[in-house]
Amino acid sequence: MRGELVRLRAMEPSEADALWRWNHDPEVIRWMSDGYPQSLAQVRTWMEERQRSTYGDALFGIEATDDARLIGLVRLRGAEPETGCAELDVYLGEKEYWGRGFATDAMRTACRYGFEDMRLHKITLTVVTENHAARRVYEKVGFVTEGRLRQVFRRDGRWYDMFTMGLLEGELR
């Protein structure tokens, strides 16, 4: 799947090192639930043993088309044909690509795939209220705020709210 700046593709087990590096960079994971730390060996094993993408869980690497470099990942998960809905997760791990339109293009490309190829009706996501850069990207693509989850994300000893956002088929910009 190609956008203007990115190509979404399957991730290779050899790319576990990049994933591990991103997941241990405090700036990259600032507004993400980081769970428990994993060793590089654990991430490598997960990448090697991970099942191929399915309708219910489609994971793609985000590759910059100008230099073929893996810069992040996007995932459509929880998709069910009965509801036509899925949740979207996205992040760019390579910080030199931040603020240059790559995240927006990756979002558009992933949503287009969800609506056209997966035949979804709605894509949802959650975002920490203080993550202004991500919210701008989501709104630019067409996501609208549908609700607020109070004090569900903790970082640096403080509780933050999260917005739930949604994008219906036909609303993609």
PDB file of C-alpha atoms in Angstrom:
ATOM      1  CA  MET A   1       0.000   0.000   0.000  1.00  0.00           C
ATOM      2  CA  ARG A   2       1.469   3.278  -1.066  1.00  0.00           C
ATOM      3  CA  GLY A   3       0.797   6.796   0.057  1.00  0.00           C
ATOM      4  CA  GLU A   4       2.508   9.945  -1.121  1.00  0.00           C
ATOM      5  CA  LEU A   5       5.442   9.665   1.320  1.00  0.00           C
ATOM      6  CA  VAL A   6       5.173   6.150   2.753  1.00  0.00           C
ATOM      7  CA  ARG A   7       4.632   2.548   1.883  1.00  0.00           C
ATOM      8  CA  LEU A   8       2.947   0.198   4.350  1.00  0.00           C
ATOM      9  CA  ARG A   9       4.393  -3.301   4.276  1.00  0.00           C
ATOM     10  CA  ALA A  10       4.862  -6.432   6.350  1.00  0.00           C
ATOM     11  CA  MET A  11       7.506  -6.156   9.035  1.00  0.00           C
ATOM     12  CA  GLU A  12      10.498  -8.467   8.921  1.00  0.00           C
ATOM     13  CA  PRO A  13      11.914 -10.306  11.963  1.00  0.00           C
ATOM     14  CA  SER A  14      15.232  -8.603  11.230  1.00  0.00           C
ATOM     15  CA  GLU A  15      13.591  -5.272  12.111  1.00  0.00           C
ATOM     16  CA  ALA A  16      13.183  -6.221  15.766  1.00  0.00           C
ATOM     17  CA  ASP A  17      16.204  -4.094  16.694  1.00  0.00           C
ATOM     18  CA  ALA A  18      14.473  -0.936  15.426  1.00  0.00           C
ATOM     19  CA  LEU A  19      11.258  -1.795  17.261  1.00  0.00           C
ATOM     20  CA  TRP A  20      13.176  -2.422  20.491  1.00  0.00           C
ATOM     21  CA  ARG A  21      15.075   0.865  20.095  1.00  0.00           C
ATOM     22  CA  TRP A  22      11.869   2.845  19.513  1.00  0.00           C
ATOM     23  CA  ASN A  23      10.141   1.214  22.476  1.00  0.00           C
ATOM     24  CA  HIS A  24      13.025   2.249  24.746  1.00  0.00           C
ATOM     25  CA  ASP A  25      13.193   5.869  23.591  1.00  0.00           C
ATOM     26  CA  PRO A  26      11.410   8.069  26.178  1.00  0.00           C
ATOM     27  CA  GLU A  27      10.471  10.683  23.545  1.00  0.00           C
ATOM     28  CA  VAL A  28       8.937   8.114  21.195  1.00  0.00           C
ATOM     29  CA  ILE A  29       6.841   6.387  23.874  1.00  0.00           C
ATOM     30  CA  ARG A  30       6.020   9.543  25.854  1.00  0.00           C
ATOM     31  CA  TRP A  31       2.260   9.293  25.255  1.00  0.00           C
ATOM     32  CA  MET A  32       1.971   5.540  24.714  1.00  0.00           C
ATOM     33  CA  SER A  33       1.266   2.740  27.160  1.00  0.00           C
ATOM     34  CA  ASP A  34       4.670   1.149  27.352  1.00  0.00           C
ATOM     35  CA  GLY A  35       3.829  -1.898  29.471  1.00  0.00           C
ATOM     36  CA  TYR A  36       6.691  -3.838  30.959  1.00  0.00           C
ATOM     37  CA  PRO A  37      10.227  -3.616  29.572  1.00  0.00           C
ATOM     38  CA  GLN A  38      11.254  -6.326  27.123  1.00  0.00           C
ATOM     39  CA  SER A  39      14.743  -7.442  26.245  1.00  0.00           C
ATOM     40  CA  LEU A  40      15.958  -7.295  22.679  1.00  0.00           C
ATOM     41  CA  ALA A  41      15.866 -11.123  22.646  1.00  0.00           C
ATOM     42  CA  GLN A  42      12.173 -11.074  23.654  1.00  0.00           C
ATOM     43  CA  VAL A  43      11.305  -8.602  20.885  1.00  0.00           C
ATOM     44  CA  ARG A  44      13.242 -10.676  18.360  1.00  0.00           C
ATOM     45  CA  THR A  45      11.382 -13.828  19.448  1.00  0.00           C
ATOM     46  CA  TRP A  46       8.026 -12.025  19.216  1.00  0.00           C
ATOM     47  CA  MET A  47       8.835 -10.808  15.706  1.00  0.00           C
ATOM     48  CA  GLU A  48       9.963 -14.270  14.585  1.00  0.00           C
ATOM     49  CA  GLU A  49       6.959 -16.086  16.069  1.00  0.00           C
ATOM     50  CA  ARG A  50       4.295 -13.505  15.285  1.00  0.00           C
ATOM     51  CA  GLN A  51       1.524 -14.873  13.134  1.00  0.00           C
ATOM     52  CA  ARG A  52       0.967 -13.233   9.774  1.00  0.00           C
ATOM     53  CA  SER A  53      -1.471 -10.356   9.689  1.00  0.00           C
ATOM     54  CA  THR A  54      -5.161 -11.220   9.667  1.00  0.00           C
ATOM     55  CA  TYR A  55      -8.430  -9.347   9.382  1.00  0.00           C
ATOM     56  CA  GLY A  56      -8.532  -9.034  13.164  1.00  0.00           C
ATOM     57  CA  ASP A  57      -4.923  -7.913  13.587  1.00  0.00           C
ATOM     58  CA  ALA A  58      -3.061  -6.310  10.693  1.00  0.00           C
ATOM     59  CA  LEU A  59       0.404  -4.928  11.521  1.00  0.00           C
ATOM     60  CA  PHE A  60       2.391  -2.946   8.964  1.00  0.00           C
ATOM     61  CA  GLY A  61       5.765  -1.293   8.946  1.00  0.00           C
ATOM     62  CA  ILE A  62       5.820   2.319   7.746  1.00  0.00           C
ATOM     63  CA  GLU A  63       8.573   2.774   5.196  1.00  0.00           C
ATOM     64  CA  ALA A  64       9.637   6.161   3.821  1.00  0.00           C
ATOM     65  CA  THR A  65       9.448   5.846   0.053  1.00  0.00           C
ATOM     66  CA  ASP A  66      12.311   8.260  -0.604  1.00  0.00           C
ATOM     67  CA  ASP A  67      14.950   6.132   1.173  1.00  0.00           C
ATOM     68  CA  ALA A  68      13.154   2.777   1.869  1.00  0.00           C
ATOM     69  CA  ARG A  69      13.847   3.200   5.600  1.00  0.00           C
ATOM     70  CA  LEU A  70      11.531   1.676   8.197  1.00  0.00           C
ATOM     71  CA  ILE A  71      10.350   4.641  10.292  1.00  0.00           C
ATOM     72  CA  GLY A  72       7.389   3.352  12.300  1.00  0.00           C
ATOM     73  CA  LEU A  73       4.453   1.031  12.443  1.00  0.00           C
ATOM     74  CA  VAL A  74       0.693   1.058  12.115  1.00  0.00           C
ATOM     75  CA  ARG A  75      -1.773  -1.576  13.252  1.00  0.00           C
ATOM     76  CA  LEU A  76      -5.466  -2.175  12.664  1.00  0.00           C
ATOM     77  CA  ARG A  77      -6.681  -4.470  15.430  1.00  0.00           C
ATOM     78  CA  GLY A  78      -9.885  -5.834  16.846  1.00  0.00           C
ATOM     79  CA  ALA A  79     -11.608  -5.779  13.465  1.00  0.00           C
ATOM     80  CA  GLU A  80     -14.801  -7.795  13.277  1.00  0.00           C
ATOM     81  CA  PRO A  81     -16.796  -8.268  10.087  1.00  0.00           C
ATOM     82  CA  GLU A  82     -20.034  -8.205  12.094  1.00  0.00           C
ATOM     83  CA  THR A  83     -19.446  -4.631  13.273  1.00  0.00           C
ATOM     84  CA  GLY A  84     -17.158  -3.302  10.523  1.00  0.00           C
ATOM     85  CA  CYS A  85     -15.060  -1.555  13.157  1.00  0.00           C
ATOM     86  CA  ALA A  86     -11.347  -1.667  14.038  1.00  0.00           C
ATOM     87  CA  GLU A  87      -8.951   0.175  16.340  1.00  0.00           C
ATOM     88  CA  LEU A  88      -5.876   1.898  14.956  1.00  0.00           C
ATOM     89  CA  ASP A  89      -2.454   2.274  16.580  1.00  0.00           C
ATOM     90  CA  VAL A  90       0.338   4.228  14.924  1.00  0.00           C
ATOM     91  CA  TYR A  91       3.703   5.688  15.766  1.00  0.00           C
ATOM     92  CA  LEU A  92       6.844   6.930  14.110  1.00  0.00           C
ATOM     93  CA  GLY A  93       9.963   5.742  15.886  1.00  0.00           C
ATOM     94  CA  GLU A  94      12.468   7.662  13.775  1.00  0.00           C
ATOM     95  CA  LYS A  95      12.265  11.184  15.170  1.00  0.00           C
ATOM     96  CA  GLU A  96      13.884  12.900  12.179  1.00  0.00           C
ATOM     97  CA  TYR A  97      10.663  12.076  10.273  1.00  0.00           C
ATOM     98  CA  TRP A  98       8.420  13.813  12.821  1.00  0.00           C
ATOM     99  CA  GLY A  99       6.593  16.954  11.699  1.00  0.00           C
ATOM    100  CA  ARG A 100       7.201  16.317   8.006  1.00  0.00           C
ATOM    101  CA  GLY A 101       3.876  14.743   6.958  1.00  0.00           C
ATOM    102  CA  PHE A 102       4.920  11.093   7.229  1.00  0.00           C
ATOM    103  CA  ALA A 103       2.518  10.279  10.094  1.00  0.00           C
ATOM    104  CA  THR A 104      -0.375  11.955   8.303  1.00  0.00           C
ATOM    105  CA  ASP A 105       0.349  10.032   5.111  1.00  0.00           C
ATOM    106  CA  ALA A 106       0.700   6.760   7.034  1.00  0.00           C
ATOM    107  CA  MET A 107      -2.657   7.385   8.734  1.00  0.00           C
ATOM    108  CA  ARG A 108      -4.397   8.149   5.442  1.00  0.00           C
ATOM    109  CA  THR A 109      -2.887   5.084   3.789  1.00  0.00           C
ATOM    110  CA  ALA A 110      -3.827   2.763   6.674  1.00  0.00           C
ATOM    111  CA  CYS A 111      -7.380   4.142   6.845  1.00  0.00           C
ATOM    112  CA  ARG A 112      -7.790   3.866   3.077  1.00  0.00           C
ATOM    113  CA  TYR A 113      -6.688   0.217   3.348  1.00  0.00           C
ATOM    114  CA  GLY A 114      -9.160  -0.337   6.196  1.00  0.00           C
ATOM    115  CA  PHE A 115     -12.098   1.130   4.312  1.00  0.00           C
ATOM    116  CA  GLU A 116     -11.336  -0.154   0.822  1.00  0.00           C
ATOM    117  CA  ASP A 117      -9.658  -3.537   1.365  1.00  0.00           C
ATOM    118  CA  MET A 118     -11.014  -4.595   4.762  1.00  0.00           C
ATOM    119  CA  ARG A 119     -14.435  -3.047   4.062  1.00  0.00           C
ATOM    120  CA  LEU A 120     -14.554  -1.393   7.463  1.00  0.00           C
ATOM    121  CA  HIS A 121     -17.256   1.108   8.304  1.00  0.00           C
ATOM    122  CA  LYS A 122     -15.469   2.778  11.239  1.00  0.00           C
ATOM    123  CA  ILE A 123     -11.939   3.131  12.598  1.00  0.00           C
ATOM    124  CA  THR A 124     -11.372   4.281  16.181  1.00  0.00           C
ATOM    125  CA  LEU A 125      -8.404   5.243  18.321  1.00  0.00           C
ATOM    126  CA  THR A 126      -7.555   6.733  21.691  1.00  0.00           C
ATOM    127  CA  VAL A 127      -5.088   9.534  22.336  1.00  0.00           C
ATOM    128  CA  VAL A 128      -3.828  11.217  25.501  1.00  0.00           C
ATOM    129  CA  THR A 129      -5.344  14.701  25.717  1.00  0.00           C
ATOM    130  CA  GLU A 130      -1.870  16.266  26.064  1.00  0.00           C
ATOM    131  CA  ASN A 131      -0.561  14.636  22.857  1.00  0.00           C
ATOM    132  CA  HIS A 132      -1.334  17.684  20.733  1.00  0.00           C
ATOM    133  CA  ALA A 133       0.831  16.681  17.752  1.00  0.00           C
ATOM    134  CA  ALA A 134      -0.937  13.323  17.355  1.00  0.00           C
ATOM    135  CA  ARG A 135      -4.367  14.914  17.740  1.00  0.00           C
ATOM    136  CA  ARG A 136      -3.555  17.394  14.941  1.00  0.00           C
ATOM    137  CA  VAL A 137      -2.587  14.500  12.654  1.00  0.00           C
ATOM    138  CA  TYR A 138      -5.762  12.560  13.465  1.00  0.00           C
ATOM    139  CA  GLU A 139      -7.995  15.599  12.926  1.00  0.00           C
ATOM    140  CA  LYS A 140      -6.240  16.425   9.653  1.00  0.00           C
ATOM    141  CA  VAL A 141      -7.127  12.934   8.379  1.00  0.00           C
ATOM    142  CA  GLY A 142     -10.760  13.375   9.477  1.00  0.00           C
ATOM    143  CA  PHE A 143     -11.034  11.776  12.927  1.00  0.00           C
ATOM    144  CA  VAL A 144     -13.456  13.477  15.298  1.00  0.00           C
ATOM    145  CA  THR A 145     -13.499  13.392  19.082  1.00  0.00           C
ATOM    146  CA  GLU A 146     -16.317  11.168  20.309  1.00  0.00           C
ATOM    147  CA  GLY A 147     -15.650  11.037  24.026  1.00  0.00           C
ATOM    148  CA  ARG A 148     -13.303  11.523  26.934  1.00  0.00           C
ATOM    149  CA  LEU A 149     -11.931   8.847  29.245  1.00  0.00           C
ATOM    150  CA  ARG A 150     -11.065  10.461  32.548  1.00  0.00           C
ATOM    151  CA  GLN A 151      -7.685   9.800  34.207  1.00  0.00           C
ATOM    152  CA  VAL A 152      -6.843   6.532  32.436  1.00  0.00           C
ATOM    153  CA  PHE A 153      -3.208   7.211  31.466  1.00  0.00           C
ATOM    154  CA  ARG A 154      -0.413   7.709  33.977  1.00  0.00           C
ATOM    155  CA  ARG A 155       2.948   9.287  33.184  1.00  0.00           C
ATOM    156  CA  ASP A 156       5.532  10.890  35.456  1.00  0.00           C
ATOM    157  CA  GLY A 157       3.316  10.472  38.526  1.00  0.00           C
ATOM    158  CA  ARG A 158       0.354  12.280  36.964  1.00  0.00           C
ATOM    159  CA  TRP A 159      -2.963  11.029  35.594  1.00  0.00           C
ATOM    160  CA  TYR A 160      -4.145  12.169  32.161  1.00  0.00           C
ATOM    161  CA  ASP A 161      -7.420  11.903  30.298  1.00  0.00           C
ATOM    162  CA  MET A 162      -7.699  10.313  26.867  1.00  0.00           C
ATOM    163  CA  PHE A 163      -9.950  11.187  23.951  1.00  0.00           C
ATOM    164  CA  THR A 164     -11.691   8.508  21.940  1.00  0.00           C
ATOM    165  CA  MET A 165     -11.780   9.460  18.289  1.00  0.00           C
ATOM    166  CA  GLY A 166     -13.534   7.937  15.322  1.00  0.00           C
ATOM    167  CA  LEU A 167     -13.513   8.066  11.547  1.00  0.00           C
ATOM    168  CA  LEU A 168     -16.413   6.755   9.483  1.00  0.00           C
ATOM    169  CA  GLU A 169     -16.180   5.404   5.980  1.00  0.00           C
ATOM    170  CA  GLY A 170     -16.523   8.399   3.648  1.00  0.00           C
ATOM    171  CA  GLU A 171     -15.005  10.898   6.118  1.00  0.00           C
ATOM    172  CA  LEU A 172     -11.345  10.280   5.237  1.00  0.00           C
ATOM    173  CA  ARG A 173      -9.626  13.477   4.065  1.00  0.00           C
TER     174      ARG A 173
END
